[in-house]
Amino acid sequence: MIEVKGLTKYYGRHMAIQDLTFDAQRGEILGFLGPNAAGKTTTLRILAGYMPPSQGTARIAGFDVLEQSLEVRKRIGYLPETVPLYPEMSVWEYLDYMGSLRRVEDLEERISEVLEEVQLEERAESYIGNLSKGLKQRVGLAQALLHEPEVLILDEPTIGLDPAQIIEVRHLIQKLGKDRTVLLSTHILSEAQQVCDRVLIINKGQLVAEDTPENLQAQISGADQLVVRASTETEALRDLISLIPEVTEVMPGEVEGEVFVMSVPGKDIRPEVARKIVEAGFDLLELRLAGLSLEDIFLQLTKENTHLKEGG
Amino acid sequence: MRNVLTIARKELRLYFVSPVAYAIATTVYLILGAIFFINVYFGLRGETIPPDGRIVINPLITILLFATPAITMRLLTDEQRMGTIELILTAPVRDWELVVGKWLGSFGFMFLLLAVTWVYPLIIHQMTEPGIDQGVLVSAYTGLIFMTSAMLAIGVFISTLFRSSVAAFFTTLAVFLGLWIVEGFGSGSGVGSEILRNLSFVSHYYDTLFLGMFDIGDLFYYLSLTALALFLGTQVIEARRWR
Ligand SMILES: Nc1ncnc2c1ncn2[C@@H]1O[C@H](COP(=O)(O)OP(=O)(O)OP(=O)(O)O)[C@@H](O)[C@H]1O
Ligand SMILES: [Mg+2]
């Protein structure tokens, strides 16, 4: 559905993305993960037909984004990062305008459907300028879904939404991703993990890793890391857990009674930890795999770049 | 082509909710009305009312010099500043359709605005005997509409160059004044003067259409100017993508 080869983009002399190659199948949700200025928006803009690449090719549904731009643009729904909308138009007017430009059939009916999908039915007559940031985001999303595109390109779709909304939008994306291709960018690792079938990590314009979220996390962490909390003092807990042979390091956590445990990879020590704590007569309050922050991953990726590429 | 109409319709609708457009319309009608009243008033006190639409069209053209840049100044500047152009250019809309649609929307608005000013010549027609020369009036108004079309197209083109509508307004105004006075530099003989005279906004109107001499060549001049400006505007939008 999406085939990208050697994509490179210069802004003047500044190289924003370098030699990106990847693809995505129908029914796949592909996540684009990277820190600020990694080149996510640049890549998505090229794929959406907003600007041409400096080098390389990209094809969407078999059409070249440069040579057959119009065909590509008919088939994509795009939510730009800044969600640009006309403040002086009402939600309905705006969707009517975009829908006419996109030749949507049975437009009125379709607008009602989409408004329901993003839960904006009650604000159809509101002026966009009077909507909150999150509601504007939903108008942007509605606009991207209006013509039922085969490919959805979403640049940080959950930014600015409240937690309940974030969950809803993620569900919506997952639902949409069943029968179409979704390409979304984010710098939230947990979002990529939850929503995406596959994740591309890019940094400074280069692809540094590509895999399923589970594999990435497993490869990256190298050692298993746990967060453990029990009804005792940190010191006591620390001594107790240190007795387990696979444990390499135990560090104090953020609150009293919490520790951060590193162990040798490959063996799940959670049952052992639980048993130790209960046998010692304490209550086990929390035991979970520690999520890594994106920053941690990047630190590791820059160190283990080659290893990861083989792995992916 | 359907996209052009869709875009034009949207722009036209936005003029009807835009305070700027109302301010312009109010100004046009107030000034015209005042001038008209003064003319008619003094006319009634002895002097004769000139039996044509000139007392309306003369001030109207001066007002248009300022009104058209105000009408076009935000057309593509706003789209670029707010980034809304990103969603238009990633929809299946060709660059020229966007530019022409914007122009057509502004033309629709100005057309309506000018149509209303017909009441003044009609009043004169009622007040005078045997009335005014309808042929001259039609010729002068047709020319006026073609001239407006060219001015709006130039305004649209200049709005593609800026993100600030104030900058677009003053640049457009400067270009209009340039096209206005260029004739003055072409008073001599020779090819250069000839070209300058032919470039002038004024000579193509006041020397012919305004006097009731209906000349296709003059209409063609304004049409070419319209087409050229819209073409240049499209080129700028296209170049923006390649930046
Ligand atoms: N229009 C532009 N002109 C010049 N440079 C640009 C332009 N757009 C982006 N850049 C530069 O290209 C690089 C990549 O930017 P891009 O917006 O693609 O990053 P991003 O991954 O989307 O970042 P973020 O998470 O902050 O949105 C940055 O260094 C940025 O400054
Ligand atoms: Mg970005």
XYZ file of C-alpha atoms and ligand atoms in Angstrom:
587
model
C 0.000 0.000 0.000
C 2.804 2.362 0.887
C 6.255 1.795 -0.597
C 9.013 4.221 0.207
C 12.507 3.935 -1.242
C 15.509 6.080 -0.462
C 13.417 9.072 0.499
C 15.538 12.169 1.166
C 14.504 15.765 1.735
C 16.634 18.859 1.920
C 15.396 22.216 3.162
C 17.950 24.383 1.483
C 21.138 22.700 2.621
C 19.665 21.186 5.726
C 18.890 17.511 5.327
C 15.645 16.783 7.166
C 15.342 13.116 6.215
C 17.922 10.825 4.726
C 17.449 7.697 2.672
C 14.287 6.376 4.325
C 13.054 3.026 3.055
C 9.991 1.265 4.388
C 6.618 -0.065 3.382
C 3.194 -0.681 4.847
C 0.477 -3.169 3.926
C -3.267 -2.783 3.810
C -4.747 -3.235 7.248
C -1.549 -2.258 8.951
C -1.063 0.532 11.442
C 2.442 1.823 11.100
C 3.826 4.088 13.779
C 6.420 6.727 13.174
C 8.256 7.311 16.397
C 10.906 9.922 16.936
C 11.915 12.930 19.001
C 11.426 16.538 17.916
C 12.952 17.455 14.561
C 13.445 13.784 13.680
C 11.756 14.317 10.327
C 8.354 12.767 11.009
C 6.294 15.672 9.714
C 8.560 16.064 6.710
C 8.075 12.417 5.728
C 4.317 12.508 6.214
C 4.025 15.719 4.207
C 5.833 14.124 1.301
C 3.578 11.083 1.455
C 0.481 13.292 1.613
C 1.550 15.046 -1.586
C 2.141 18.415 0.052
C 5.713 18.673 -1.083
C 8.046 16.664 -3.272
C 11.038 14.687 -2.002
C 14.542 15.805 -2.982
C 15.502 12.232 -3.794
C 13.940 8.808 -3.690
C 10.449 7.601 -4.486
C 7.273 6.980 -2.602
C 4.259 5.127 -3.937
C 0.841 4.957 -2.368
C -1.645 2.390 -3.665
C 0.699 1.974 -6.622
C 0.765 5.673 -7.535
C 3.887 7.776 -7.367
C 3.512 10.737 -4.998
C 5.384 12.981 -7.396
C 4.250 11.834 -10.828
C 0.674 10.916 -9.954
C 0.126 13.293 -7.095
C -3.555 13.823 -7.796
C -4.301 10.086 -7.759
C -2.419 9.768 -4.489
C -4.233 12.711 -2.945
C -7.606 11.199 -3.844
C -6.736 8.141 -1.803
C -5.361 9.625 1.363
C -6.854 11.269 4.400
C -4.416 13.595 6.098
C -4.358 15.200 9.505
C -1.531 17.755 9.622
C 0.310 18.332 12.857
C -1.021 21.872 13.334
C -4.619 20.955 12.395
C -5.151 24.027 10.216
C -8.848 24.976 9.968
C -10.880 28.050 9.043
C -12.028 29.686 12.294
C -14.802 31.655 10.614
C -16.565 28.552 9.282
C -18.878 26.272 11.186
C -17.928 22.612 11.599
C -20.610 21.561 9.153
C -19.713 24.211 6.582
C -16.092 23.182 6.762
C -16.781 19.493 6.283
C -19.175 20.359 3.476
C -16.399 22.364 1.801
C -13.740 19.664 2.149
C -16.221 16.979 1.139
C -17.146 18.893 -2.027
C -13.500 19.282 -2.949
C -13.100 15.552 -2.449
C -16.278 14.718 -4.389
C -17.783 12.719 -1.541
C -21.060 11.094 -2.518
C -24.133 11.521 -0.318
C -22.170 14.200 1.452
C -24.769 15.230 4.042
C -25.233 11.679 5.213
C -21.513 11.093 5.291
C -20.875 14.243 7.330
C -23.421 13.085 9.915
C -21.724 9.696 10.092
C -18.271 11.151 10.553
C -19.445 13.660 13.139
C -20.875 10.779 15.086
C -17.663 8.834 14.736
C -15.628 11.660 16.287
C -18.475 12.623 18.649
C -19.028 16.111 17.373
C -22.720 15.851 16.406
C -23.698 18.507 18.906
C -21.127 20.995 17.700
C -21.957 20.800 14.004
C -23.196 24.389 13.948
C -20.419 25.822 16.125
C -17.834 28.085 14.600
C -14.490 26.321 14.477
C -12.819 29.370 16.003
C -14.885 28.843 19.156
C -13.939 25.205 19.645
C -11.376 23.998 22.164
C -8.095 22.549 20.949
C -9.221 18.979 21.409
C -12.471 19.589 19.550
C -10.562 21.181 16.684
C -8.391 18.094 16.595
C -11.545 16.051 16.160
C -12.725 18.284 13.322
C -9.363 17.670 11.666
C -9.818 13.959 12.140
C -13.355 14.114 10.743
C -12.009 15.876 7.679
C -9.430 13.124 7.176
C -12.074 10.379 7.419
C -14.777 12.045 5.356
C -13.990 10.433 2.017
C -13.204 7.002 3.481
C -9.615 7.015 2.233
C -7.596 3.855 1.748
C -4.636 5.423 3.482
C -4.762 7.600 6.578
C -1.819 9.817 7.407
C -2.061 11.236 10.909
C 0.577 13.554 12.296
C 0.461 13.297 16.088
C -3.275 12.623 16.186
C -3.660 12.540 19.968
C -1.699 15.632 20.868
C -3.757 18.135 22.848
C -6.520 15.702 23.727
C -7.682 14.862 27.230
C -6.980 11.335 28.510
C -10.470 10.031 27.781
C -10.276 11.422 24.279
C -6.841 9.963 23.716
C -8.198 6.532 24.483
C -11.172 7.069 22.189
C -9.062 8.304 19.320
C -6.709 5.366 19.724
C -9.653 2.994 19.588
C -10.925 4.780 16.526
C -7.542 4.465 14.833
C -7.397 0.780 15.672
C -10.854 0.275 14.245
C -9.986 2.178 11.084
C -6.723 0.305 10.764
C -8.509 -3.004 10.269
C -9.272 -2.452 6.614
C -7.070 0.446 5.624
C -3.512 1.541 6.063
C -2.754 3.994 8.812
C 0.499 5.852 9.150
C 0.749 7.860 12.319
C 3.500 9.796 13.966
C 3.978 10.204 17.661
C 6.681 10.752 20.193
C 4.846 8.797 22.836
C 6.222 5.287 23.025
C 3.246 3.847 24.880
C 0.953 5.153 22.175
C 2.958 3.427 19.478
C 2.955 0.288 21.588
C -0.782 0.284 22.087
C -1.946 1.241 18.659
C 0.599 0.165 16.087
C 1.276 -3.148 14.432
C 4.741 -2.010 13.531
C 6.917 0.881 14.587
C 9.599 2.812 12.746
C 11.937 4.757 14.939
C 13.581 7.691 13.289
C 16.124 10.056 14.675
C 17.844 12.966 12.949
C 16.211 11.997 9.684
C 17.438 8.415 9.736
C 15.670 5.157 10.334
C 17.242 3.587 13.405
C 14.910 0.686 14.066
C 11.880 -1.070 12.647
C 9.909 -3.817 14.336
C 6.774 -4.714 16.219
C 6.408 -2.748 19.440
C 6.869 -5.895 21.552
C 10.079 -6.926 19.826
C 11.479 -3.455 19.973
C 10.916 -3.186 23.654
C 12.387 -6.605 24.298
C 15.444 -5.984 22.160
C 16.020 -2.574 23.490
C 15.730 -3.243 27.153
C 18.353 -5.990 26.973
C 17.864 -6.724 30.653
C 14.461 -7.233 32.189
C 13.461 -4.399 34.397
C 10.835 -4.539 37.097
C 9.131 -2.126 39.387
C 8.338 -3.731 42.745
C 6.468 -2.219 45.663
C 5.726 -3.930 48.956
C 4.510 -3.047 52.450
C 7.977 -2.599 53.912
C 10.892 -0.241 53.886
C 12.903 0.214 50.724
C 16.073 -1.054 52.370
C 14.500 -4.320 53.526
C 12.942 -4.937 50.159
C 16.212 -4.271 48.466
C 18.082 -6.795 50.598
C 15.384 -9.371 50.054
C 15.320 -9.107 46.271
C 19.096 -9.037 45.999
C 19.042 -12.650 47.178
C 17.622 -13.795 43.837
C 20.586 -14.996 41.735
C 19.412 -13.481 38.406
C 19.125 -10.010 39.863
C 21.975 -7.751 38.798
C 20.976 -4.500 40.436
C 18.334 -3.098 42.779
C 17.766 0.655 42.956
C 15.444 2.654 45.201
C 12.234 3.728 43.513
C 10.324 6.956 43.718
C 8.382 6.229 46.916
C 9.130 4.402 50.126
C 8.780 0.656 49.659
C 9.408 0.761 45.932
C 12.470 -0.575 44.113
C 13.641 -0.821 40.553
C 15.070 -4.250 39.704
C 17.418 -5.177 36.852
C 18.013 -8.823 36.041
C 19.781 -10.914 33.426
C 17.715 -11.222 30.254
C 15.800 -14.303 29.214
C 14.290 -15.409 32.471
C 11.142 -14.032 34.015
C 11.918 -13.521 37.690
C 8.490 -12.165 38.638
C 7.213 -15.403 40.272
C 10.396 -15.645 42.298
C 10.142 -12.021 43.447
C 6.520 -12.468 44.453
C 7.280 -15.642 46.410
C 10.203 -14.046 48.265
C 8.139 -11.085 49.375
C 5.152 -13.104 50.515
C 7.350 -15.655 52.296
C 9.021 -12.824 54.188
C 5.583 -11.832 55.470
C 5.134 -8.578 53.517
C 2.240 -7.633 51.253
C 3.075 -7.360 47.578
C 1.546 -4.087 46.358
C 2.898 -3.783 42.872
C 4.914 -5.880 40.448
C 5.252 -4.862 36.830
C 7.647 -4.624 33.921
C 9.166 -1.191 33.798
C 8.254 0.789 30.714
C 11.164 2.500 29.081
C 10.942 6.109 28.146
C 11.627 7.119 24.585
C 14.736 8.870 25.812
C 16.060 5.598 27.262
C 15.398 3.882 23.988
C 17.219 6.518 22.054
C 20.193 6.357 24.309
C 20.322 2.629 23.766
C 19.674 2.865 20.076
C 22.563 5.171 19.455
C 24.778 2.698 21.284
C 23.406 -0.461 19.694
C 22.452 0.807 16.321
C 23.890 -2.003 14.215
C 22.711 -4.767 16.489
C 19.145 -3.527 16.285
C 19.074 -3.265 12.550
C 20.052 -6.914 12.285
C 17.380 -7.774 14.795
C 14.666 -5.893 12.914
C -13.598 23.224 -12.791
C -16.028 22.051 -10.123
C -13.336 22.729 -7.555
C -13.047 26.299 -8.804
C -16.758 26.814 -8.192
C -16.596 25.131 -4.790
C -13.739 27.370 -3.708
C -15.338 30.485 -5.206
C -18.626 29.768 -3.478
C -16.894 29.349 -0.140
C -14.965 32.605 -0.525
C -18.082 34.468 -1.563
C -19.934 33.142 1.469
C -17.101 34.204 3.741
C -17.306 37.770 2.408
C -20.854 37.930 3.671
C -19.760 37.158 7.205
C -16.577 39.199 7.036
C -16.492 42.581 8.778
C -13.849 43.778 6.313
C -16.157 43.154 3.375
C -19.002 45.008 5.089
C -16.707 47.886 5.914
C -15.656 48.106 2.274
C -19.216 47.929 0.994
C -20.342 50.571 3.477
C -17.473 52.864 2.521
C -18.160 52.468 -1.174
C -21.854 53.252 -0.818
C -21.335 56.093 1.649
C -18.766 57.912 -0.466
C -20.672 57.320 -3.665
C -23.890 58.432 -2.059
C -22.325 61.590 -0.681
C -20.757 62.531 -3.987
C -23.948 61.750 -5.801
C -25.985 63.836 -3.411
C -23.664 66.833 -3.712
C -23.753 66.620 -7.492
C -27.477 66.333 -7.693
C -28.026 69.031 -5.075
C -25.872 71.576 -6.841
C -27.254 70.369 -10.117
C -30.746 71.211 -8.979
C -29.657 74.691 -7.986
C -29.055 75.741 -11.504
C -26.156 73.814 -12.918
C -27.189 70.918 -15.071
C -26.568 67.350 -14.080
C -24.197 65.783 -16.576
C -26.455 63.441 -18.495
C -24.374 60.307 -18.055
C -23.068 57.939 -15.409
C -19.745 59.727 -15.101
C -20.512 61.366 -11.799
C -20.793 57.865 -10.382
C -18.084 56.053 -12.273
C -15.323 58.602 -11.715
C -15.346 58.378 -7.926
C -16.100 54.679 -8.136
C -12.808 53.982 -9.885
C -10.859 55.905 -7.277
C -12.575 53.930 -4.538
C -11.874 50.661 -6.361
C -8.165 51.439 -6.268
C -8.360 50.998 -2.506
C -11.249 48.597 -2.207
C -9.925 45.802 -4.425
C -6.624 45.390 -2.538
C -8.656 45.212 0.674
C -10.875 42.538 -0.846
C -8.007 40.357 -2.071
C -5.421 40.966 0.647
C -6.289 37.966 2.766
C -7.204 35.472 0.075
C -3.963 33.464 0.011
C -2.029 35.223 2.769
C -4.350 33.788 5.419
C -4.201 30.312 3.936
C -0.437 30.393 4.093
C -0.150 31.989 7.505
C -2.676 29.679 9.149
C -1.413 26.649 7.249
C -4.867 25.820 5.889
C -3.315 25.666 2.443
C -1.736 22.361 3.516
C -5.123 20.669 3.573
C -6.193 22.204 0.268
C -2.987 21.229 -1.498
C -3.197 17.675 -0.143
C -6.785 17.366 -1.360
C -7.226 16.489 -5.038
C -7.239 20.167 -6.015
C -4.921 21.526 -8.672
C -2.916 24.616 -7.813
C -4.576 26.692 -10.526
C -8.017 25.687 -9.316
C -7.218 27.170 -5.928
C -5.944 30.444 -7.393
C -8.754 30.827 -9.922
C -11.360 29.853 -7.331
C -10.122 32.548 -4.969
C -10.228 35.117 -7.737
C -13.699 34.089 -8.853
C -14.995 34.390 -5.302
C -13.671 37.928 -4.969
C -14.979 38.773 -8.431
C -18.421 37.567 -7.447
C -18.380 39.851 -4.440
C -17.185 42.893 -6.382
C -19.659 42.186 -9.141
C -22.525 42.342 -6.673
C -21.061 45.458 -5.122
C -20.839 47.170 -8.518
C -24.253 45.975 -9.592
C -25.837 47.872 -6.723
C -24.176 51.119 -7.839
C -26.373 50.996 -10.935
C -29.094 52.656 -8.924
C -27.325 56.003 -9.150
C -27.274 56.235 -12.961
C -30.851 54.990 -12.940
C -31.844 57.828 -10.640
C -30.124 60.307 -12.933
C -31.970 58.750 -15.821
C -35.259 59.389 -14.065
C -34.358 62.945 -13.146
C -33.145 64.152 -16.496
C -34.834 64.663 -19.814
C -34.395 62.788 -22.150
C -32.408 60.607 -19.770
C -28.860 59.363 -20.084
C -27.244 57.552 -22.940
C -27.772 53.892 -22.113
C -25.126 52.790 -24.618
C -22.414 54.814 -22.917
C -23.500 53.545 -19.537
C -23.368 49.889 -20.571
C -19.985 50.370 -22.214
C -18.566 52.181 -19.194
C -19.851 49.581 -16.759
C -18.650 46.665 -18.863
C -15.213 48.236 -18.948
C -15.375 48.814 -15.229
C -16.149 45.165 -14.584
C -13.298 43.990 -16.795
C -10.950 46.416 -15.081
C -12.071 45.148 -11.684
C -11.440 41.594 -12.828
C -7.829 42.477 -13.692
C -7.325 44.356 -10.436
C -8.635 41.432 -8.398
C -6.416 38.974 -10.275
C -3.376 41.139 -9.546
C -4.471 41.266 -5.907
C -4.797 37.480 -5.773
C -1.367 37.063 -7.341
C 0.221 39.406 -4.801
C -1.557 37.626 -1.951
C 0.278 34.427 -2.926
C 3.570 36.203 -2.252
C 2.906 37.185 1.360
C 1.811 35.781 4.661
C 0.788 39.179 5.967
C -2.350 40.748 4.570
C -1.117 44.265 5.392
C 1.943 43.685 3.218
C -0.251 42.301 0.456
C -2.594 45.300 0.675
C 0.105 47.928 0.299
C 1.987 46.062 -2.402
C -1.186 45.652 -4.413
C -2.012 49.319 -3.964
C 1.490 50.287 -5.099
C 1.165 48.122 -8.218
C -2.194 49.705 -9.046
C -0.802 53.207 -8.657
C 2.089 52.185 -10.884
C -0.286 50.938 -13.575
C -2.211 54.143 -13.149
C 0.585 56.629 -13.624
C 2.626 54.631 -16.117
C 0.869 56.467 -18.931
C 2.399 59.709 -17.782
C 5.845 58.373 -18.609
C 4.735 57.413 -22.076
C 3.788 60.864 -23.269
C 6.566 61.064 -25.846
C 6.758 59.243 -29.121
C 8.695 56.076 -29.865
C 8.281 52.411 -29.121
C 9.006 52.725 -25.393
C 6.294 55.290 -24.876
C 3.935 53.273 -26.983
C 4.462 50.226 -24.794
C 4.031 52.246 -21.622
C 0.818 53.729 -22.923
C -0.407 50.275 -23.775
C 0.392 49.008 -20.315
C -1.611 51.718 -18.672
C -4.797 50.929 -16.873
C -6.128 54.359 -17.702
C -5.752 54.613 -21.453
C -7.594 51.350 -22.018
C -10.571 52.697 -20.196
C -10.913 56.460 -20.224
C -10.032 56.897 -23.879
C -12.548 54.366 -25.128
C -14.957 52.329 -23.021
C -15.668 55.196 -20.682
C -16.768 57.332 -23.610
C -18.946 54.652 -25.069
C -16.432 53.395 -27.638
C -16.759 49.689 -27.242
C -13.425 48.203 -28.231
C -12.780 44.470 -27.979
C -9.055 45.201 -27.803
C -9.458 46.980 -24.495
C -11.484 44.167 -23.012
C -8.825 41.813 -24.264
C -6.183 43.886 -22.453
C -7.947 43.451 -19.115
C -8.618 39.788 -19.810
C -4.955 39.146 -20.633
C -3.922 40.948 -17.485
C -6.338 38.782 -15.483
C -5.021 35.590 -17.048
C -1.396 36.609 -16.611
C -1.845 37.490 -12.946
C -3.668 34.226 -12.201
C -1.002 32.286 -14.057
C 1.738 33.959 -12.009
C -0.177 33.274 -8.803
C -0.368 29.593 -9.709
C 3.370 29.546 -10.372
C 4.054 30.967 -6.923
C 1.880 28.356 -5.220
C 3.606 25.609 -7.174
C 7.030 27.001 -6.290
C 6.032 27.003 -2.617
C 5.732 23.236 -2.754
C 9.205 22.887 -4.182
C 10.894 25.041 -1.597
N 9.534 24.237 6.074
C 10.753 23.997 6.582
N 11.805 24.746 6.223
C 13.030 24.514 6.719
N 13.321 23.540 7.587
C 12.325 22.751 8.008
C 10.979 22.937 7.530
N 10.191 22.009 8.098
C 11.000 21.283 8.905
N 12.276 21.711 8.855
C 13.432 21.122 9.581
O 13.509 19.749 9.252
C 13.792 18.968 10.401
C 12.718 17.920 10.584
O 11.515 18.567 10.922
P 10.131 17.815 11.112
O 9.108 18.872 11.276
O 9.958 16.858 10.006
O 10.364 17.051 12.473
P 9.325 16.215 13.366
O 9.873 14.860 13.512
O 7.970 16.338 12.807
O 9.416 16.962 14.753
P 8.269 17.259 15.847
O 8.159 16.081 16.722
O 8.820 18.442 16.578
O 7.025 17.582 15.111
C 13.909 19.957 11.546
O 15.273 20.200 11.782
C 13.211 21.180 11.064
O 13.786 22.329 11.615
Mg 6.240 17.025 13.460
